[in-house]
Coordinates of C-alpha atoms and ligand atoms in Angstrom, one line a residue:
Chain A
M1 CA 143.9 -18.7 49.7
D2 CA 141.1 -21.3 49.7
E3 CA 140.7 -20.6 45.9
A4 CA 144.0 -22.5 45.4
G5 CA 142.7 -25.6 47.2
P6 CA 143.3 -26.9 50.7
E7 CA 146.8 -28.2 50.1
I8 CA 148.2 -24.8 49.1
G9 CA 146.1 -23.0 51.7
R10 CA 147.5 -25.2 54.5
L11 CA 151.1 -24.8 53.2
I12 CA 150.8 -21.0 53.3
E13 CA 149.3 -21.1 56.8
M14 CA 152.1 -23.2 58.1
M15 CA 154.8 -21.1 56.4
A16 CA 153.2 -17.9 57.8
K17 CA 153.8 -19.1 61.3
L18 CA 157.6 -19.4 60.9
P19 CA 159.5 -16.6 62.6
G20 CA 160.4 -13.8 60.2
L21 CA 157.5 -14.7 57.8
G22 CA 154.0 -13.5 57.9
P23 CA 150.9 -14.1 55.6
R24 CA 152.3 -11.9 52.8
S25 CA 155.8 -13.3 52.7
A26 CA 154.4 -16.8 53.1
R27 CA 152.2 -16.3 50.1
R28 CA 155.1 -14.9 48.0
A29 CA 157.4 -17.8 49.1
V30 CA 154.8 -20.4 48.2
L31 CA 154.1 -18.8 44.8
T32 CA 157.8 -18.7 44.1
M33 CA 158.1 -22.4 45.1
I34 CA 155.2 -23.4 42.9
A35 CA 156.7 -21.5 39.9
K36 CA 159.8 -23.5 40.4
K37 CA 158.3 -26.8 41.5
A38 CA 161.0 -29.1 40.2
S39 CA 164.0 -27.0 41.1
V40 CA 162.8 -25.4 44.4
M41 CA 159.6 -26.8 45.9
E42 CA 160.2 -30.6 45.6
P43 CA 163.9 -30.4 46.6
L44 CA 163.0 -28.1 49.6
A45 CA 160.3 -30.5 50.8
R46 CA 162.8 -33.4 50.5
A47 CA 165.6 -31.4 52.3
M48 CA 163.2 -30.6 55.1
A49 CA 162.2 -34.2 55.6
E50 CA 165.8 -35.4 55.4
A51 CA 166.9 -32.8 58.0
A52 CA 164.0 -33.7 60.3
A53 CA 165.0 -37.4 60.0
V54 CA 168.6 -36.9 61.1
V55 CA 168.7 -33.8 63.4
R56 CA 169.2 -34.4 67.1
A57 CA 170.6 -32.5 70.1
C58 CA 174.2 -33.3 71.1
R59 CA 174.2 -35.4 74.3
V60 CA 177.0 -33.3 75.8
C61 CA 176.5 -29.7 74.9
G62 CA 173.0 -29.4 73.5
N63 CA 174.1 -28.1 70.1
I64 CA 172.3 -29.7 67.1
G65 CA 173.8 -32.1 64.7
S66 CA 173.1 -35.5 63.1
A67 CA 175.0 -37.7 65.6
E68 CA 175.0 -38.4 69.4
L69 CA 178.0 -36.0 69.7
C70 CA 178.0 -32.8 67.7
A71 CA 180.8 -31.8 65.3
I72 CA 182.3 -29.4 67.9
C73 CA 182.2 -32.0 70.8
S74 CA 183.8 -34.6 68.4
A75 CA 186.7 -32.3 67.3
P76 CA 189.7 -33.1 69.6
K77 CA 191.3 -29.7 68.9
R78 CA 188.3 -28.0 70.5
A79 CA 189.1 -29.5 73.9
T80 CA 190.8 -26.3 75.1
G81 CA 189.4 -26.4 78.6
V82 CA 187.4 -23.3 77.8
L83 CA 183.6 -23.6 77.8
C84 CA 181.4 -21.0 76.3
I85 CA 177.8 -20.8 77.7
V86 CA 175.1 -19.7 75.3
E87 CA 171.3 -19.5 75.7
D88 CA 170.5 -21.3 72.4
V89 CA 171.8 -22.8 69.2
A90 CA 171.3 -19.5 67.3
D91 CA 173.7 -17.9 69.7
L92 CA 176.2 -20.7 69.3
W93 CA 176.1 -20.2 65.5
A94 CA 176.6 -16.5 66.0
M95 CA 179.7 -17.2 68.1
E96 CA 181.0 -19.6 65.4
R97 CA 180.5 -17.0 62.7
G98 CA 182.7 -14.7 64.7
R99 CA 185.5 -17.3 64.2
A100 CA 187.1 -16.1 67.4
F101 CA 186.3 -18.9 69.8
G102 CA 188.1 -22.3 69.6
G103 CA 186.8 -24.1 72.6
R104 CA 183.5 -26.0 73.2
Y105 CA 180.0 -24.8 74.1
H106 CA 177.3 -25.5 76.6
V107 CA 173.8 -24.6 75.3
L108 CA 171.4 -23.8 78.2
G109 CA 168.2 -24.0 76.2
G110 CA 166.9 -20.7 77.6
V111 CA 167.3 -18.4 80.5
L112 CA 166.1 -18.4 84.1
S113 CA 162.7 -16.7 84.3
A114 CA 160.5 -16.5 87.4
L115 CA 157.7 -15.2 85.2
D116 CA 157.7 -18.2 82.9
G117 CA 158.5 -20.6 85.8
I118 CA 161.9 -21.6 84.3
G119 CA 164.4 -22.6 87.0
P120 CA 167.9 -24.2 86.8
E121 CA 166.4 -27.7 86.4
E122 CA 164.5 -26.6 83.2
L123 CA 167.8 -25.4 81.7
R124 CA 170.9 -27.5 81.3
I125 CA 172.6 -26.0 84.3
P126 CA 173.0 -29.2 86.4
A127 CA 174.7 -30.8 83.3
L128 CA 177.0 -27.7 83.1
L129 CA 178.1 -28.0 86.7
E130 CA 178.9 -31.7 86.1
R131 CA 180.9 -30.9 82.9
V132 CA 183.0 -28.3 84.7
A133 CA 183.8 -30.9 87.4
D134 CA 184.5 -33.8 84.9
E135 CA 186.2 -32.1 81.9
S136 CA 189.0 -30.2 83.6
I137 CA 187.6 -26.9 82.5
S138 CA 189.8 -23.9 83.3
E139 CA 187.5 -21.1 82.1
V140 CA 183.8 -20.6 81.6
I141 CA 182.8 -17.7 79.3
L142 CA 179.2 -16.5 80.0
A143 CA 178.1 -15.4 76.5
L144 CA 174.5 -14.7 77.5
N145 CA 172.3 -12.0 76.0
A146 CA 172.5 -8.6 77.7
T147 CA 168.9 -8.8 78.8
V148 CA 167.6 -8.8 82.4
D149 CA 166.9 -12.6 82.3
G150 CA 170.2 -13.3 80.5
Q151 CA 172.2 -11.4 83.1
T152 CA 170.3 -13.0 86.0
T153 CA 171.1 -16.4 84.6
A154 CA 174.8 -15.4 84.2
H155 CA 174.9 -14.3 87.9
Y156 CA 173.3 -17.5 89.0
I157 CA 175.8 -19.7 87.1
A158 CA 178.7 -17.6 88.4
D159 CA 177.4 -18.2 91.9
Q160 CA 177.1 -21.9 91.4
L161 CA 180.7 -22.1 90.0
E162 CA 182.2 -20.3 93.0
G163 CA 184.7 -22.6 94.6
A164 CA 184.9 -24.8 91.5
N165 CA 188.4 -23.6 90.7
V166 CA 187.4 -22.2 87.3
E167 CA 187.7 -18.7 85.9
V168 CA 184.4 -17.2 85.1
T169 CA 184.3 -14.5 82.4
S170 CA 181.8 -12.8 80.3
L171 CA 181.7 -11.0 76.9
A172 CA 182.7 -7.3 76.9
Q173 CA 179.9 -4.8 76.6
G174 CA 180.3 -1.8 74.4
V175 CA 179.6 -0.1 71.1
P176 CA 179.3 -2.7 68.3
I177 CA 181.7 -2.4 65.4
G178 CA 180.1 0.0 62.9
G179 CA 177.6 1.0 65.6
E180 CA 176.4 4.6 65.5
L181 CA 176.0 6.1 69.0
D182 CA 172.7 7.7 68.0
Y183 CA 171.1 4.3 67.4
L184 CA 172.3 2.6 70.6
D185 CA 170.3 2.4 73.7
D186 CA 171.4 4.4 76.8
G187 CA 172.5 1.3 78.7
T188 CA 175.0 0.3 76.0
I189 CA 176.5 3.8 75.9
S190 CA 176.9 4.0 79.7
A191 CA 178.4 0.4 79.8
A192 CA 180.8 1.3 77.0
L193 CA 181.8 4.5 78.8
A194 CA 182.4 2.7 82.1
A195 CA 184.6 0.2 80.3
R196 CA 186.5 2.8 78.3
R197 CA 190.0 2.0 77.3
R198 CA 193.1 4.1 76.5
F199 CA 193.1 5.0 72.9
Chain B
M1 CA 176.2 -23.7 59.5
D2 CA 178.3 -26.7 58.6
E3 CA 178.7 -27.4 62.3
A4 CA 175.2 -28.7 62.2
G5 CA 175.8 -31.2 59.4
P6 CA 175.2 -31.1 55.7
E7 CA 171.4 -31.7 56.0
I8 CA 170.7 -28.7 58.1
G9 CA 173.2 -26.6 56.2
R10 CA 171.5 -27.4 52.9
L11 CA 168.0 -26.7 54.3
I12 CA 169.1 -23.3 55.6
E13 CA 170.7 -22.5 52.2
M14 CA 167.5 -23.4 50.3
M15 CA 165.2 -21.5 52.7
A16 CA 167.4 -18.4 52.5
K17 CA 166.7 -18.2 48.7
L18 CA 163.0 -17.8 49.2
P19 CA 161.7 -14.3 48.7
G20 CA 161.3 -12.4 51.9
L21 CA 163.8 -14.6 53.7
G22 CA 167.6 -14.2 54.0
P23 CA 170.3 -16.1 55.7
R24 CA 169.4 -14.8 59.2
S25 CA 165.6 -15.4 59.0
A26 CA 166.3 -18.8 57.3
R27 CA 168.5 -19.8 60.3
R28 CA 165.8 -18.7 62.7
A29 CA 163.1 -20.4 60.8
V30 CA 165.1 -23.7 60.7
L31 CA 165.9 -23.6 64.4
T32 CA 162.3 -23.0 65.2
M33 CA 161.3 -26.0 63.0
I34 CA 163.9 -28.2 64.7
A35 CA 162.8 -27.2 68.2
K36 CA 159.2 -28.3 67.1
K37 CA 160.2 -31.2 64.9
A38 CA 157.0 -33.3 65.4
S39 CA 154.6 -30.4 65.4
V40 CA 156.1 -28.0 62.8
M41 CA 159.0 -29.4 60.8
E42 CA 157.7 -32.9 59.8
P43 CA 154.1 -31.6 59.0
L44 CA 155.6 -28.7 57.0
A45 CA 157.8 -31.0 55.0
R46 CA 154.7 -33.2 54.3
A47 CA 152.5 -30.3 53.4
M48 CA 155.1 -29.0 51.0
A49 CA 155.4 -32.4 49.3
E50 CA 151.6 -32.8 49.1
A51 CA 151.1 -29.3 47.7
A52 CA 153.9 -29.9 45.1
A53 CA 152.2 -33.2 44.1
V54 CA 148.8 -31.7 43.4
V55 CA 149.4 -28.1 42.3
R56 CA 148.8 -27.2 38.6
A57 CA 147.9 -24.2 36.5
C58 CA 144.3 -23.8 35.4
R59 CA 143.9 -24.7 31.8
V60 CA 141.6 -21.7 31.1
C61 CA 142.8 -18.8 33.3
G62 CA 146.3 -19.6 34.5
N63 CA 145.3 -19.5 38.2
I64 CA 146.7 -22.3 40.3
G65 CA 144.7 -25.1 41.9
S66 CA 144.7 -28.8 42.1
A67 CA 142.5 -29.6 39.1
E68 CA 142.4 -29.0 35.4
L69 CA 140.0 -26.1 36.0
C70 CA 140.6 -23.8 39.0
A71 CA 137.9 -23.2 41.7
I72 CA 137.0 -19.8 40.1
C73 CA 136.6 -21.2 36.5
S74 CA 134.5 -24.1 37.9
A75 CA 132.1 -21.8 39.8
P76 CA 129.1 -21.2 37.5
K77 CA 128.1 -18.0 39.4
R78 CA 131.5 -16.4 38.4
A79 CA 130.5 -16.6 34.7
T80 CA 129.4 -12.9 34.8
G81 CA 130.9 -12.0 31.4
V82 CA 133.5 -9.8 33.1
L83 CA 137.1 -10.8 32.8
C84 CA 139.8 -9.4 35.1
I85 CA 143.3 -9.4 33.7
V86 CA 146.2 -9.7 36.2
E87 CA 149.9 -10.2 35.8
D88 CA 150.3 -13.1 38.2
V89 CA 148.6 -15.3 40.7
A90 CA 149.7 -13.1 43.6
D91 CA 147.7 -10.2 42.0
L92 CA 144.7 -12.6 41.5
W93 CA 144.8 -13.4 45.2
A94 CA 145.1 -9.7 46.1
M95 CA 141.9 -9.0 44.0
E96 CA 140.1 -11.9 45.7
R97 CA 141.1 -10.6 49.2
G98 CA 139.4 -7.3 48.2
R99 CA 136.1 -9.3 47.8
A100 CA 134.8 -6.8 45.3
F101 CA 135.1 -8.7 42.1
G102 CA 132.7 -11.5 41.2
G103 CA 133.8 -12.5 37.7
R104 CA 136.6 -14.6 36.3
Y105 CA 140.3 -13.9 35.8
H106 CA 142.9 -14.2 33.1
V107 CA 146.5 -14.5 34.4
L108 CA 149.1 -13.2 31.9
G109 CA 152.1 -14.7 33.6
G110 CA 154.1 -11.5 33.4
V111 CA 154.2 -8.3 31.5
L112 CA 155.6 -7.3 28.1
S113 CA 159.2 -6.3 28.4
A114 CA 161.4 -5.4 25.4
L115 CA 164.4 -5.5 27.8
D116 CA 163.7 -9.1 28.9
G117 CA 162.6 -10.2 25.5
I118 CA 159.0 -10.9 26.6
G119 CA 156.5 -10.5 23.8
P120 CA 152.8 -11.3 23.6
E121 CA 153.5 -15.0 22.8
E122 CA 155.5 -15.4 26.0
L123 CA 152.4 -14.2 28.0
R124 CA 148.9 -15.7 27.8
I125 CA 147.7 -12.9 25.5
P126 CA 146.7 -15.0 22.5
A127 CA 144.6 -17.2 24.9
L128 CA 143.0 -14.1 26.3
L129 CA 141.9 -12.9 22.8
E130 CA 140.4 -16.4 22.1
R131 CA 138.5 -16.3 25.4
V132 CA 137.0 -12.9 24.7
A133 CA 135.8 -14.2 21.4
D134 CA 134.5 -17.5 22.7
E135 CA 133.0 -16.7 26.2
S136 CA 130.7 -13.8 25.4
I137 CA 132.7 -11.4 27.5
S138 CA 131.2 -8.0 27.9
E139 CA 133.9 -6.3 29.9
V140 CA 137.7 -6.7 30.3
I141 CA 139.2 -5.1 33.4
L142 CA 142.9 -4.4 33.1
A143 CA 144.1 -4.8 36.7
L144 CA 147.8 -4.5 35.8
N145 CA 150.4 -2.9 38.1
A146 CA 150.9 0.8 37.7
T147 CA 154.5 0.2 36.4
V148 CA 155.8 1.2 33.0
D149 CA 155.8 -2.4 31.7
G150 CA 152.4 -3.0 33.3
Q151 CA 150.9 0.0 31.6
T152 CA 152.6 -0.8 28.3
T153 CA 151.0 -4.3 28.5
A154 CA 147.6 -2.8 29.3
H155 CA 147.8 -0.5 26.3
Y156 CA 148.8 -3.4 24.0
I157 CA 145.9 -5.5 25.2
A158 CA 143.4 -2.6 24.8
D159 CA 144.7 -2.2 21.2
Q160 CA 144.3 -5.9 20.5
L161 CA 140.7 -5.8 21.8
E162 CA 139.7 -2.9 19.6
G163 CA 136.8 -3.9 17.5
A164 CA 136.0 -7.0 19.6
N165 CA 132.8 -5.4 20.9
V166 CA 134.0 -5.5 24.5
E167 CA 134.3 -2.7 27.1
V168 CA 137.9 -2.3 28.3
T169 CA 138.4 -0.7 31.7
S170 CA 141.1 -0.3 34.2
L171 CA 141.4 0.1 38.0
A172 CA 141.1 3.7 39.2
Q173 CA 144.4 5.3 40.3
G174 CA 144.5 7.4 43.4
V175 CA 145.3 7.7 47.1
P176 CA 145.1 4.3 48.8
I177 CA 142.7 4.0 51.7
G178 CA 144.6 5.1 54.8
G179 CA 147.4 6.5 52.6
E180 CA 149.3 9.5 53.8
L181 CA 150.1 12.0 51.0
D182 CA 153.5 12.6 52.4
Y183 CA 154.4 8.9 51.7
L184 CA 153.0 8.7 48.2
D185 CA 155.1 9.2 45.1
D186 CA 154.4 12.3 43.0
G187 CA 152.8 10.3 40.1
T188 CA 150.1 8.9 42.4
I189 CA 149.3 12.4 43.8
S190 CA 149.0 13.9 40.3
A191 CA 146.9 11.0 39.0
A192 CA 144.6 11.3 42.1
L193 CA 144.4 15.1 41.5
A194 CA 143.5 14.6 37.8
A195 CA 140.8 12.1 38.7
R196 CA 139.4 14.2 41.6
R197 CA 135.7 13.8 42.4
R198 CA 133.1 16.1 43.9
F199 CA 133.1 15.6 47.7
Ligands
ZN201 ZN1 178.2 -31.0 71.4
ZN202 ZN1 140.8 -20.9 36.1

């Protein structure tokens, strides 16, 4: 979109690189912004700069927030002794949307991957082991993705926690609520069958 | 995402309202930005503020740019006497990507719509009639969308230009390149059949 000048062209290029957007949706988003410059574009630019200025990772759990301790680590009622391990902040937010977990989190920042050269030290696994020792944790829930790397990471953490006097659990696998069998992959169906319950 | 603080929550909310994004892709986009604060988030906020500061509508054609006259209206070689009428800037950009048109544009800013109370005065139709009279235009190409309102608008403009000593044409309708008949709506197929050409 060089016809629109370098400023607009650059903005579209940068927007197009965000996940979920591409050139076409970036163009549409930028045109919408421009059409609503005072009510959309300028406030969005300000909100982005403000968020960038305050955002930081929680010193304890790796969640994001605007202070040294995130909102969850600062809430006393979340000190339940149950720690939920997630790969990234997106997964932490997904757990929070479920409104079923009342404890605290530990964000790994990824999963072990021999291919990408990601070992325990690249993740926040040493910090996790320290927390389990220091915070009188009774249960660690491994809420990692049901991928090969996710499950490898879960097994590694479970191994490391052996002998730490802590219960290690993981999320149940099965058919998602509203899930149609026809659309599920075979692994999900066989896992759900193996874990079948009395009706 | 109130757990992440009001600044991040507000940013996600605003991003989610952009076309092509929703809550989920806005969350993912914002998390990606935060993970690359210095290389993505801060430059994007700056680019957006800079674009907002310079962007303006071309005084003559309604295209966007950073000066009183857009790049196309400023280029002497585009004074071909052929004017292409489009609904909005997105359509102008689409025409430019086609690289087949060498003239200038006139952006209507919408289409006539009795339902939405949009008459000729709400669009840039009076300005178009003036341009045709003033700029020694030989041909007006109606590149409006093949919707009911788009075609109503095209007919209205053609009527207004009657007697103006200007050729009025419109884009050919037919099967798009690479288009599979099975996926086209019936109107497109019958229009393509009616306009069939010797092979
Ligand atoms: Zn925290
Ligand atoms: Zn112009």
